[in-house]
């Protein structure tokens, strides 16, 4: 295929056809076919092809246009008469997209032209070849051959159209157009009158509605719209007095009042919770605490040596009764403060009594240790009992 392009001569001149299928770019061989190229370029400059159709379509072969009458029998050249054919040995109809002159016979060229849709060697030396479609616009040229076509006349049912022909490169500087193309005139604006709708009063559904428009749609500049009270004054069914308007309270306030009304009153606490514990119960608790203390003291006395036991008994006997009363009063006060938590009181009784017992025992140990003679310190230090650290003391050497 490359050899084909090498054998063809260079082009000079370019035209773009704006069609309904897209732009078609055409390059011309103005040196090899000067008469056909001059005729084609001048017709494009004069706007001769603007608005014409492709009146003949032979699918897979050619698509033909350039007739201003659209019949395939019209069109004339810029020379005023048909001009002669031009053949060149390096120009051949060997592929699609080749541009040639359509003619009625030898040397019968006018304004019509055709574009090949495939290789057409049968047209060689019968029609003048003067241009080729270039670039991707070749696909737009192939679109011109698509569509429904009458097989007998080869006329398309919906023909494609040349909107405008533009000369991009004019190799003939001496061409003077005989006429300039007229600018596209905008269609005049036609005022359309509004047609008033007319009711069909013969229908039963509209028989009694003749004056509906007068009642519902007041005329411009007339009086305002009127209600049935204004028009039907003599109707006995209409009331003469204005109905009283009941002012409803605020819905939010009414709902709040209803919620307050339905809210249940707080129930009184049970008698067991509201009443404070009796004096008898308090005495029983104190006695139980004293018994727990005594039981703990007995257990401690069994574990302690005889000397410590005697000292602790003496110390316990020496304690004044006022201290016991104070301790019991403190216990009583703590019991009273926790009367509201009856569920936890039973579990904390034993722990509190044990705490107080340990505190008293610790105090007695300290006091008994202080009363021991210094001569017994060695025995105390060697003793493996857990109380040996109580007898330790600080000694400073005098200088």
XYZ file of C-alpha atoms in Angstrom:
399
model
C 0.000 0.000 0.000
C 2.934 2.330 0.626
C 3.979 1.948 -3.015
C 0.617 3.325 -4.063
C 1.131 6.529 -2.105
C 4.674 6.873 -3.409
C 3.530 6.587 -7.001
C 0.904 9.315 -6.587
C 1.953 12.923 -7.216
C 1.790 15.510 -4.427
C -1.424 17.433 -3.915
C -1.938 21.198 -4.017
C -5.180 22.678 -2.788
C -7.601 21.677 -0.071
C -11.376 21.878 0.443
C -13.508 20.878 3.450
C -17.110 19.785 2.934
C -19.268 20.213 6.026
C -21.892 17.479 5.701
C -24.645 16.107 7.906
C -22.418 13.039 8.436
C -19.385 15.119 9.491
C -16.569 17.071 7.863
C -14.886 15.584 4.785
C -11.380 16.907 4.018
C -10.365 16.727 0.338
C -6.941 17.404 -1.150
C -6.729 18.177 -4.890
C -4.291 17.380 -7.710
C -4.545 20.793 -9.303
C -1.482 20.276 -11.549
C -2.586 16.912 -12.939
C -6.237 17.958 -13.444
C -6.323 21.779 -13.544
C -9.717 22.214 -15.271
C -11.584 19.928 -12.880
C -9.876 21.444 -9.790
C -10.499 25.044 -10.932
C -14.153 24.245 -11.618
C -14.584 22.543 -8.221
C -12.839 25.289 -6.202
C -14.731 28.148 -7.875
C -18.081 26.435 -7.310
C -17.155 26.025 -3.635
C -16.181 29.715 -3.375
C -19.487 30.740 -4.928
C -21.480 28.568 -2.462
C -22.838 26.468 -5.302
C -22.770 23.246 -3.297
C -24.231 24.696 -0.089
C -27.485 22.942 0.802
C -27.207 20.267 -1.918
C -27.750 16.559 -1.230
C -26.069 13.326 -2.187
C -28.797 12.173 -4.520
C -27.233 8.837 -5.519
C -25.841 6.157 -3.203
C -24.550 2.813 -4.419
C -23.539 0.921 -1.256
C -19.967 -0.329 -1.415
C -19.263 1.502 -4.663
C -19.812 5.311 -4.868
C -21.799 8.200 -3.389
C -22.672 11.052 -5.806
C -23.663 14.696 -5.256
C -23.158 18.249 -6.541
C -26.536 18.691 -8.303
C -28.391 21.799 -7.037
C -31.685 20.347 -8.305
C -31.197 17.074 -6.394
C -32.394 14.988 -9.349
C -29.078 13.930 -10.852
C -29.785 15.664 -14.176
C -28.881 19.285 -13.304
C -25.767 21.305 -12.627
C -23.341 23.169 -14.861
C -19.663 24.032 -14.829
C -18.094 27.460 -14.352
C -17.090 27.425 -18.021
C -20.718 27.649 -19.164
C -20.482 24.297 -20.988
C -19.237 20.771 -20.267
C -15.452 20.532 -20.221
C -13.114 17.767 -21.334
C -11.868 14.792 -19.329
C -8.393 14.800 -17.769
C -6.483 11.557 -17.227
C -3.087 11.007 -15.633
C -1.018 7.851 -15.556
C -0.158 8.192 -11.842
C -3.769 8.725 -10.718
C -5.913 5.596 -10.350
C -9.185 4.569 -8.677
C -7.391 1.970 -6.605
C -8.886 2.617 -3.157
C -11.795 4.219 -1.310
C -12.058 7.964 -0.833
C -11.091 8.971 -4.382
C -12.845 12.103 -5.806
C -13.930 12.039 -9.456
C -16.126 14.002 -11.868
C -19.546 12.528 -12.750
C -20.417 12.926 -16.424
C -23.058 11.929 -18.919
C -20.421 10.680 -21.317
C -16.982 11.487 -22.662
C -16.070 15.137 -22.103
C -19.453 15.782 -20.458
C -18.285 17.122 -17.086
C -20.398 19.688 -15.233
C -20.760 20.279 -11.470
C -21.540 16.788 -10.178
C -18.854 14.685 -8.490
C -18.608 11.344 -6.690
C -16.566 9.753 -3.867
C -15.595 6.078 -4.112
C -16.426 3.714 -1.237
C -13.992 1.041 -2.422
C -11.498 0.387 -5.212
C -13.209 1.009 -8.574
C -10.788 0.111 -11.390
C -13.684 -0.031 -13.864
C -13.882 3.775 -13.702
C -10.264 4.230 -14.815
C -9.944 6.470 -17.932
C -13.708 6.964 -17.982
C -14.029 9.671 -15.336
C -11.638 12.414 -14.289
C -9.836 11.734 -10.980
C -8.815 15.028 -9.367
C -8.830 14.613 -5.547
C -8.747 12.290 -2.532
C -10.235 12.242 0.971
C -7.521 12.449 3.637
C -7.191 11.799 7.335
C -9.843 10.451 9.661
C -12.497 12.282 7.655
C -12.508 9.202 5.418
C -14.802 7.543 7.971
C -17.272 10.428 7.602
C -17.166 9.912 3.852
C -18.023 6.241 4.352
C -21.011 7.286 6.482
C -22.428 9.039 3.426
C -22.988 5.611 1.853
C -24.990 4.299 4.837
C -28.738 4.331 5.206
C -31.795 3.011 3.442
C -31.615 3.193 -0.362
C -34.117 2.516 -3.134
C -32.565 -0.362 -5.066
C -34.145 0.576 -8.420
C -33.243 4.288 -8.510
C -30.254 4.185 -6.058
C -31.764 7.200 -4.342
C -31.467 7.314 -0.536
C -34.656 7.521 1.463
C -33.042 9.998 3.865
C -30.249 11.666 1.827
C -27.196 13.247 3.448
C -26.622 16.953 2.814
C -23.695 19.303 2.174
C -24.169 22.082 4.679
C -21.271 24.229 3.521
C -18.123 24.002 1.356
C -14.970 25.753 2.613
C -11.830 26.357 0.541
C -8.827 25.971 2.854
C -6.038 26.165 0.258
C -6.683 27.799 -3.127
C -3.883 27.111 -5.638
C -5.573 29.333 -8.266
C -5.010 32.927 -7.192
C -6.650 34.319 -10.358
C -10.099 32.854 -9.634
C -12.768 35.544 -9.369
C -16.101 34.200 -8.050
C -19.032 35.126 -10.243
C -21.134 35.509 -7.120
C -20.594 35.361 -3.398
C -22.554 32.907 -1.295
C -25.492 34.445 0.500
C -25.269 34.415 4.281
C -27.679 32.091 5.965
C -30.784 34.075 6.739
C -32.414 33.529 10.072
C -35.982 32.410 9.898
C -38.410 35.263 10.514
C -40.177 35.139 13.793
C -43.819 34.397 13.186
C -46.230 35.498 15.815
C -48.769 32.851 16.588
C -52.138 33.810 17.838
C -53.454 32.099 20.888
C -56.579 30.151 20.158
C -59.181 30.424 22.834
C -60.600 27.168 24.046
C -64.296 26.700 23.388
C -66.384 24.525 25.636
C -68.605 21.917 24.196
C -71.830 22.778 25.991
C -73.687 19.916 24.418
C -72.013 17.514 26.833
C -74.024 16.729 29.957
C -71.072 17.248 32.301
C -70.722 20.872 31.162
C -74.387 21.744 30.687
C -74.705 23.578 33.997
C -71.236 25.142 34.063
C -71.753 28.061 31.717
C -70.938 30.748 34.261
C -68.136 28.963 36.122
C -65.450 31.147 34.575
C -67.248 34.305 35.633
C -67.439 33.122 39.219
C -64.005 31.568 39.718
C -61.871 33.787 37.460
C -62.647 37.517 37.762
C -61.993 39.694 34.750
C -59.076 42.075 34.700
C -59.992 45.448 36.102
C -63.226 44.086 37.548
C -64.301 43.474 41.100
C -62.598 41.021 43.432
C -63.582 37.403 43.772
C -66.866 36.775 45.536
C -67.974 33.932 47.742
C -71.241 32.055 47.726
C -72.558 34.318 50.496
C -72.142 37.319 48.194
C -73.844 35.709 45.186
C -76.516 33.541 46.811
C -78.076 36.121 49.065
C -81.576 34.689 48.923
C -80.555 31.092 49.685
C -82.446 29.971 52.854
C -79.801 27.297 53.563
C -77.109 29.889 54.350
C -76.847 31.126 57.903
C -77.178 34.839 58.607
C -75.015 34.940 61.723
C -71.336 34.236 62.152
C -70.483 30.992 63.903
C -68.647 31.456 67.216
C -65.012 30.598 67.158
C -63.722 28.516 70.032
C -60.263 29.494 71.119
C -58.334 26.335 71.848
C -55.583 26.529 74.451
C -52.015 25.886 73.668
C -51.562 22.219 72.890
C -48.221 22.054 74.641
C -49.626 23.551 77.850
C -52.588 21.187 77.752
C -50.331 18.184 77.294
C -48.106 19.291 80.198
C -51.122 19.709 82.477
C -52.368 16.270 81.509
C -48.970 14.742 82.329
C -48.922 16.435 85.751
C -52.428 15.175 86.469
C -51.582 11.590 85.564
C -48.249 11.551 87.409
C -48.448 9.111 90.375
C -47.857 10.474 93.849
C -44.676 9.326 95.606
C -45.430 6.391 97.880
C -44.583 6.580 101.571
C -41.572 4.554 102.690
C -42.314 1.325 104.546
C -42.683 1.425 108.298
C -39.572 -0.645 108.832
C -37.479 2.022 107.030
C -39.096 5.126 108.468
C -38.905 4.083 112.080
C -35.589 4.337 113.882
C -34.298 1.241 115.692
C -35.667 0.855 119.232
C -33.589 1.142 122.410
C -33.977 -2.552 123.098
C -32.428 -3.482 119.792
C -29.506 -1.185 120.458
C -28.855 -2.809 123.851
C -28.914 -6.234 122.283
C -26.360 -5.154 119.725
C -24.102 -3.692 122.416
C -24.279 -6.906 124.416
C -23.412 -8.892 121.320
C -20.428 -6.658 120.730
C -19.220 -7.090 124.323
C -19.525 -10.838 123.983
C -17.470 -10.725 120.791
C -14.792 -8.676 122.515
C -14.679 -11.087 125.433
C -14.411 -14.048 123.075
C -11.520 -12.469 121.233
C -9.733 -11.663 124.481
C -10.017 -15.273 125.552
C -8.568 -16.504 122.278
C -5.692 -14.054 122.599
C -5.007 -15.119 126.222
C -4.632 -18.735 125.190
C -2.015 -17.839 122.560
C 0.028 -15.494 124.828
C 2.619 -16.682 127.460
C 1.703 -16.681 131.177
C 3.620 -13.472 131.974
C 1.959 -11.566 129.186
C -1.432 -12.999 130.123
C -1.153 -11.769 133.700
C -0.046 -8.355 132.544
C -2.889 -8.106 130.088
C -5.398 -9.133 132.763
C -4.022 -6.513 135.119
C -4.137 -3.899 132.383
C -7.672 -4.803 131.428
C -8.760 -4.600 135.052
C -6.970 -1.293 135.461
C -8.799 0.315 132.565
C -11.370 2.720 133.875
C -14.997 2.021 133.285
C -15.405 5.401 131.639
C -13.276 4.313 128.672
C -15.516 1.313 128.096
C -18.591 3.468 128.283
C -17.037 5.887 125.812
C -16.243 3.053 123.447
C -19.774 1.693 123.756
C -21.230 5.151 123.145
C -19.113 5.489 120.009
C -20.255 2.071 118.864
C -23.833 3.039 119.580
C -23.487 6.241 117.557
C -21.953 4.437 114.606
C -24.729 1.846 114.763
C -27.365 4.584 114.766
C -25.838 6.353 111.748
C -25.944 3.162 109.740
C -29.495 2.220 110.671
C -30.665 2.983 107.110
C -28.346 0.330 105.642
C -29.757 -2.766 107.297
C -28.580 -5.042 104.535
C -24.879 -4.336 105.270
C -25.068 -3.908 109.056
C -25.073 -7.628 109.838
C -21.843 -8.202 107.885
C -19.959 -5.258 109.427
C -20.774 -5.979 113.111
C -18.189 -8.689 113.541
C -15.477 -6.779 111.676
C -15.936 -3.624 113.760
C -15.904 -5.519 117.061
C -12.795 -7.356 116.003
C -11.141 -4.052 115.055
C -11.813 -2.520 118.457
C -10.570 -5.664 120.183
C -7.312 -5.610 118.279
C -6.810 -1.953 119.091
C -7.247 -2.640 122.839
C -4.921 -5.615 122.691
C -2.267 -3.570 120.921
C -2.473 -0.853 123.565
C -2.154 -3.383 126.341
C 0.902 -4.945 124.728
C 2.658 -1.625 124.448
C 1.940 -0.763 128.102
C 3.023 -4.172 129.376
C 6.256 -3.971 127.403
C 7.108 -0.609 128.915
C 6.716 -2.015 132.449
C 9.138 -4.902 131.879
C 12.544 -4.597 133.513
C 15.578 -3.720 131.502
C 17.256 -6.838 132.788
C 14.858 -8.932 130.783
C 15.720 -7.337 127.470
C 18.080 -10.120 126.474
C 15.383 -12.675 127.080
C 12.938 -10.605 125.110
C 15.352 -10.222 122.206
C 16.006 -13.937 122.049
C 12.355 -14.722 122.232
C 10.917 -15.787 118.863
C 7.541 -14.362 119.729
C 6.064 -11.791 117.386
C 6.073 -9.166 120.199
C 9.868 -8.944 120.485
C 10.084 -5.764 118.441
C 7.984 -3.867 120.999
C 10.828 -3.801 123.530
C 13.356 -2.176 121.177
C 14.648 1.257 122.116
C 17.143 3.788 120.849
C 20.431 4.200 122.775
C 22.949 6.967 122.170
C 26.607 6.754 123.223
C 27.796 9.770 125.165
C 31.127 11.204 124.091
